[in-house]
Short mmCIF file of C-alpha atoms in Angstrom, two decimals:
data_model
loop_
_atom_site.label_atom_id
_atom_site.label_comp_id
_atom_site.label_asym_id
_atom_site.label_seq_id
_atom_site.Cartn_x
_atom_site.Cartn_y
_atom_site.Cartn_z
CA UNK A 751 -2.12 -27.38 123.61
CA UNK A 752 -5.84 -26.43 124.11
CA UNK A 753 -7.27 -28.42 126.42
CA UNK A 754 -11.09 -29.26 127.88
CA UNK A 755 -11.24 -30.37 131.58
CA UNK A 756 -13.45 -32.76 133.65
CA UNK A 757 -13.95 -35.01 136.43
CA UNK A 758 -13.83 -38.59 135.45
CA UNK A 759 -16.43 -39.63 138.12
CA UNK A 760 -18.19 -41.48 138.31
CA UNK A 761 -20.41 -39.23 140.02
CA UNK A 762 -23.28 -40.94 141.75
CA UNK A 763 -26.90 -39.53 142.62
CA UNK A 764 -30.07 -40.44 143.78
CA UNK A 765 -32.40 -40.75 141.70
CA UNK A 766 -34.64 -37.40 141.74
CA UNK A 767 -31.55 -35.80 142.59
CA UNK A 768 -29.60 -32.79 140.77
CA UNK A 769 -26.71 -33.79 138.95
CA UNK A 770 -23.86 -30.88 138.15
CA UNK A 771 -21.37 -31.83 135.84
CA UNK A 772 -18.17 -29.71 135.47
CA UNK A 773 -15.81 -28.56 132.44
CA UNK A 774 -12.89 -26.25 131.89
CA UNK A 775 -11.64 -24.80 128.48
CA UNK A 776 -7.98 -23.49 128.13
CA UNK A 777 -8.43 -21.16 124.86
CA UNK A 778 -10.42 -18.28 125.71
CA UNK A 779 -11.13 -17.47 122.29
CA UNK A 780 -13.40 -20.78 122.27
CA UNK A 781 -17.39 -19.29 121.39
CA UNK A 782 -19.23 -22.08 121.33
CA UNK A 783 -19.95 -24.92 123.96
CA UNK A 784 -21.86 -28.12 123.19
CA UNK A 785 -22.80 -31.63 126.07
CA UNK A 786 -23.09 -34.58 124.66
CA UNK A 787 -24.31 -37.39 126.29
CA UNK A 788 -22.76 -40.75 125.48
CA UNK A 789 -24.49 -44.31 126.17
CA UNK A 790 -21.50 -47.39 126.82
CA UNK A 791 -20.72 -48.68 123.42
CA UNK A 792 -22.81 -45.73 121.40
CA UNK A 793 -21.65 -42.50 119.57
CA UNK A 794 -22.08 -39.27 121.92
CA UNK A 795 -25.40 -37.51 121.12
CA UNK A 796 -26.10 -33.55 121.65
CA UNK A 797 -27.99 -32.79 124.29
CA UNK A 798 -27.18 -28.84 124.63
CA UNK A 799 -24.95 -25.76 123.33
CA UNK A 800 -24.40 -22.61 124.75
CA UNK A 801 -22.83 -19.28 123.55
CA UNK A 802 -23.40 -16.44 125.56
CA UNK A 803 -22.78 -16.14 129.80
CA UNK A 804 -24.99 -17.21 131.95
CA UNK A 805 -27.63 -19.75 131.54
CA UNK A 806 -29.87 -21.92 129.22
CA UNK A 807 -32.58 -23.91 129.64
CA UNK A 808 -34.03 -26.78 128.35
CA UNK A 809 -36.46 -29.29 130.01
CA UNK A 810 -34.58 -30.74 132.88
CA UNK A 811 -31.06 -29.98 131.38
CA UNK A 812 -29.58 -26.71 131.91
CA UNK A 813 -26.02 -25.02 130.83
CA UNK A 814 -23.97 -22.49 132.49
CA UNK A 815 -21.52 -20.38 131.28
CA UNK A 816 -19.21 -18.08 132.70
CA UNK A 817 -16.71 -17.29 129.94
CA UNK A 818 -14.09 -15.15 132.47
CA UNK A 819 -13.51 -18.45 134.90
CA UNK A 820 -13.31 -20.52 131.35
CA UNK A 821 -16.06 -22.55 132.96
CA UNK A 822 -19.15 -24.64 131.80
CA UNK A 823 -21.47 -26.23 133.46
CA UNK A 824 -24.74 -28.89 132.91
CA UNK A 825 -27.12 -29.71 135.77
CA UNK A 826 -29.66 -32.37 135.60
CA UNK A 827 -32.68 -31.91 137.59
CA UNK A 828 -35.07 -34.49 138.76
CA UNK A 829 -32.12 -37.22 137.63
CA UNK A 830 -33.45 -40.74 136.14
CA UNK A 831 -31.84 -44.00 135.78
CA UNK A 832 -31.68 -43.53 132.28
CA UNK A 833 -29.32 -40.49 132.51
CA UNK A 834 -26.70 -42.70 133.57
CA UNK A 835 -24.34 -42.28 130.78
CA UNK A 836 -20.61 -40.54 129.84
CA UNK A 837 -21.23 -36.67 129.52
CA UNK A 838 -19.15 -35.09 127.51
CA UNK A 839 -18.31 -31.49 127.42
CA UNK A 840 -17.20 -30.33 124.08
CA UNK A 841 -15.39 -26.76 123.11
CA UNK A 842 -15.57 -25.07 119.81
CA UNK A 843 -11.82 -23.40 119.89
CA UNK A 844 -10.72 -20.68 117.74
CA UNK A 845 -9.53 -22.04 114.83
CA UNK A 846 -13.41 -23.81 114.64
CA UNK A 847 -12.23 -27.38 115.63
CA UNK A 848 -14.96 -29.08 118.23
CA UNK A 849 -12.73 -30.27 120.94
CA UNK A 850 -13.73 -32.85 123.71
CA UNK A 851 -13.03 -33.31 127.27
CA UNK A 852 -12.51 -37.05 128.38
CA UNK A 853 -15.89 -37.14 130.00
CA UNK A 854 -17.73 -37.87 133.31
CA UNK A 855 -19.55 -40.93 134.19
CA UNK A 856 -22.89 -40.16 135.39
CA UNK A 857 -24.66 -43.25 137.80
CA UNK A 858 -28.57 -42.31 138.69
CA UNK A 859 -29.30 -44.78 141.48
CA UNK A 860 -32.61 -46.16 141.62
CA UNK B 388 -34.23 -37.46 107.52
CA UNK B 389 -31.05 -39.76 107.27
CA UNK B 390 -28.44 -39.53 109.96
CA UNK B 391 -24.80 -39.71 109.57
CA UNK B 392 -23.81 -43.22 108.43
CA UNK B 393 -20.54 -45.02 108.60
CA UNK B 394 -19.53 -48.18 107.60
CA UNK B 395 -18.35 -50.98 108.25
CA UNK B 396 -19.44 -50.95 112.22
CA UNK B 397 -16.71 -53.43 112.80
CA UNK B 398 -13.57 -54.08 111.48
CA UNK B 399 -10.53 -56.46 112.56
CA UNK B 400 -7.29 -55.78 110.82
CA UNK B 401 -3.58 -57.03 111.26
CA UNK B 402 -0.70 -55.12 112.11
CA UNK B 403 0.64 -53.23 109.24
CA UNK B 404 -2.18 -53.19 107.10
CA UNK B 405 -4.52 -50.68 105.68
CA UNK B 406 -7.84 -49.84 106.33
CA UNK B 407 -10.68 -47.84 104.60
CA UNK B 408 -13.78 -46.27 106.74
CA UNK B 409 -16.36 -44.57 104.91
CA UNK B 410 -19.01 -41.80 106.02
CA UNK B 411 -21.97 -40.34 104.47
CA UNK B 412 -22.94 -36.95 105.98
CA UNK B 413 -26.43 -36.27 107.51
CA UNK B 414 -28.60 -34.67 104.70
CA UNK B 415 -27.69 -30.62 104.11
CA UNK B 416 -24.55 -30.97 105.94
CA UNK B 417 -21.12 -30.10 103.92
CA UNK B 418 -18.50 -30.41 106.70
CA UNK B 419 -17.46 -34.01 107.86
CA UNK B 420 -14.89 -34.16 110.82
CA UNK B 421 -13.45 -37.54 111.98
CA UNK B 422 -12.99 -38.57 115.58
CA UNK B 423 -11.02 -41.62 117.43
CA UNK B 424 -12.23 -42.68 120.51
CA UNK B 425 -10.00 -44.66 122.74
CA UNK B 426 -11.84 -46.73 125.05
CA UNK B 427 -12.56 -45.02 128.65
CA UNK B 428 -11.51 -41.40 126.42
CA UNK B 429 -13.05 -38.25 125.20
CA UNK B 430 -13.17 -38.11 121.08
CA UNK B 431 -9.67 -36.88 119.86
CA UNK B 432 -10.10 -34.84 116.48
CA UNK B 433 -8.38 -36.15 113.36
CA UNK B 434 -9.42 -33.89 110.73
CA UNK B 435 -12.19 -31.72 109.12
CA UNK B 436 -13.19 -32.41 105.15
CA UNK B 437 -15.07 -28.71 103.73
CA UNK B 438 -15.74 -28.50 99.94
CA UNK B 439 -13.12 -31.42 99.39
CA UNK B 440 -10.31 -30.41 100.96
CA UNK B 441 -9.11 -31.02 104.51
CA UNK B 442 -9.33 -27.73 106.75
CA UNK B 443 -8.31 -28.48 109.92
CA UNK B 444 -6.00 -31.68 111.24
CA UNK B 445 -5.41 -32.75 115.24
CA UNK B 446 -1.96 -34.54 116.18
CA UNK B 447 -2.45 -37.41 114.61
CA UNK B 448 1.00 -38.96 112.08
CA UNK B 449 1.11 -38.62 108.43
CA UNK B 450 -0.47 -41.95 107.99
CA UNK B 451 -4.14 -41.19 108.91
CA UNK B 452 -5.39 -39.36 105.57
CA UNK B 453 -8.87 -38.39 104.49
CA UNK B 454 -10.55 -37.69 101.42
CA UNK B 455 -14.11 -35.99 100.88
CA UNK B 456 -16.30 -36.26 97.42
CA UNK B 457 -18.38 -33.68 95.51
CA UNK B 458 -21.42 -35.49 97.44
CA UNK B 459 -20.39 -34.59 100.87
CA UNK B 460 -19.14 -37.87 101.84
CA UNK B 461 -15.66 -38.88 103.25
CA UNK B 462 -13.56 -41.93 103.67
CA UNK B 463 -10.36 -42.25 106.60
CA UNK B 464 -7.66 -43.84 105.62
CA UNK B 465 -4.80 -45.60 107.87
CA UNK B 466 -1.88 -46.94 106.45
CA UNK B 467 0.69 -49.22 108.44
CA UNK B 468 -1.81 -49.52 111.44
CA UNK B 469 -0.36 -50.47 114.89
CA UNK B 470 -1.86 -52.20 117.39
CA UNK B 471 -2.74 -48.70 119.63
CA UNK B 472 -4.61 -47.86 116.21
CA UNK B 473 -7.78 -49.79 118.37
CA UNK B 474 -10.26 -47.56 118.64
CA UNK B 475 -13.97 -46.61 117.76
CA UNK B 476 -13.85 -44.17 114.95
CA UNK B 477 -16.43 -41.23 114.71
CA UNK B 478 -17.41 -39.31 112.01
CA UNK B 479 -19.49 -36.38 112.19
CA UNK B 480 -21.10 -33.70 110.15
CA UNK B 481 -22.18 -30.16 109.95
CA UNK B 482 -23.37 -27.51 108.33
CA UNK B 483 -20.33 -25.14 107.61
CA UNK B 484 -18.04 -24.69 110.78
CA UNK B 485 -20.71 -26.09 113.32
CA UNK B 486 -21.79 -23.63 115.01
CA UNK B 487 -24.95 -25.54 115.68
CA UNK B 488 -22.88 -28.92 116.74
CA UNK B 489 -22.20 -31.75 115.03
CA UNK B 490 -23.90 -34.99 114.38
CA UNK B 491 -22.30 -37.70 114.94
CA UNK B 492 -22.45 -41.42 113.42
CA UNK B 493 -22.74 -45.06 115.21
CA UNK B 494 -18.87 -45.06 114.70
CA UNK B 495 -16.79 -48.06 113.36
CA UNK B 496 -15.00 -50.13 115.71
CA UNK B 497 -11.29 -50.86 114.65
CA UNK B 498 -9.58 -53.61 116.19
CA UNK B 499 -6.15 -54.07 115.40
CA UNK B 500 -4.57 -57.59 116.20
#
C-alpha cells in the first residue's frame, strides 16, 4: 500500500514565525510532489510542486526535497493569520495516481 | 477562464439509494480524477477518467462507477450507498497525467441518512 505521511498538528506559530510542515512518501518511484493548502469546509488549492532534490522557491513558500530520505518539506516564512489552514502534501506515485497525505493543521497566532 | 465545476454542492440521500455527481473539467484539461474526503481526512482517490475510459481506480467497491463524455466531463456514480458513504466528494482535472497538478472543484457534499 503506498502511503504519504504527516503530522496531524495542529502545529501552532506566532505570527511572523516560520512554519515547517513535514511529509513522507513510501514508493520511491513517486516524481512529482505537489502542497495544497485547504481552508475548513473548501476544496484543497495548489500552492507548490516540486520535482527535482533540493529546493524551490516561491514568495514566502518554499519546498524541499530530498528524494533518498523519501522526504518533502514546505516552510512558511513570515507566517500570517490567514495561513491557518489544512496543508496537504500530495505524491504523484508511479503508476501516475496523485496521492494525499491526511494533512496538518496549521494555526498562525495573532 | 472557468474552473472545475461540480454539482450539486449538497446532496442528502437515504440509505440504499443512488446518487449521481457531475463534473465539468477546467478548460484544456482532458483528465478528470475523483476524490472522497472524509471529514478530518486527506482526499482518498477513486478513479481517473482519460479519453473516456477509466485509467486508474483506488480501493474503493464495485459500486462507485464513473463515466467521462467526448467533452471532457464526468459523472460518479454510487449505487446502494451506506451511511459511511458521507463525505465531500472532489473532482479534479488535468492536463494528461498531471504532471503540473490538478485542479480541483468546490466538491459536493454527500450526506447519507
Amino acid at each position: 500500500q503506498k502511503e504519504v505521511e504527516q503530522n496531524s498538528g495542529p502545529l501552532s506559530v506566532p505570527e511572523g514565525a516560520i512554519a515547517s510542515l513535514n511529509c513522507t512518501y513510501s514508493d520511491r518511484g513517486s516524481q512529482s510532489f505537489f502542497w495544497y493548502r485547504q481552508y475548513s469546509g473548501k476544496s484543497p488549492e495548489l500552492i507548490m510542486f516540486i520535482y527535482s532534490n533540493g529546493d524551490k522557491e516561491d514568495g514566502r513558500f518554499t519546498a524541499q526535497l530530498n528524494k533518498a530520505s523519501q522526504y518533502v518539506s514546505l516552510l512558511i516564512r513570515d507566517s500570517q493569520p490567514s495561513d491557518s489552514a489544512t496543508y496537504l502534501c500530495a505524491v504523484m506515485d508511479s503508476s501516475y495516481k496523485l496521492i494525499f497525505g491526511s494533512g496538518t493543521r496549521l494555526l498562525v497566532r495573532p | 477562464d472557468a474552473g472545475v465545476t461540480q454539482s450539486p454542492t449538497h446532496l442528502i440521500k437515504t440509505r440504499g439509494q443512488q446518487v449521481t455527481l457531475r463534473c465539468s473539467p477546467k478548460s484544456g484539461h482532458d483528465t478528470v480524477s475523483w476524490y472522497q474526503q472524509a471529514l478530518g481526512q486527506g482526499p482518498q482517490f477513486i478513479f481517473q477518467y482519460y479519453e473516456e475510459e477509466e485509467r486508474q481506480r483506488g480501493n474503493f467497491p464495485d459500486r462507485f462507477s464513473g463515466h467521462q463524455f467526448p467533452n471532457y466531463s464526468s459523472e460518479l456514480n454510487v449505487n446502494a450507498l451506506l451511511l459511511g458513504d458521507s463525505a465531500l466528494y472532489l473532482c479534479a482535472s488535468s492536463l494528461g497525467a498531471g504532471s503540473g497538478g490538478y485542479t480541483f472543484g468546490s466538491g459536493t457534499r454527500l450526506t447519507v441518512v
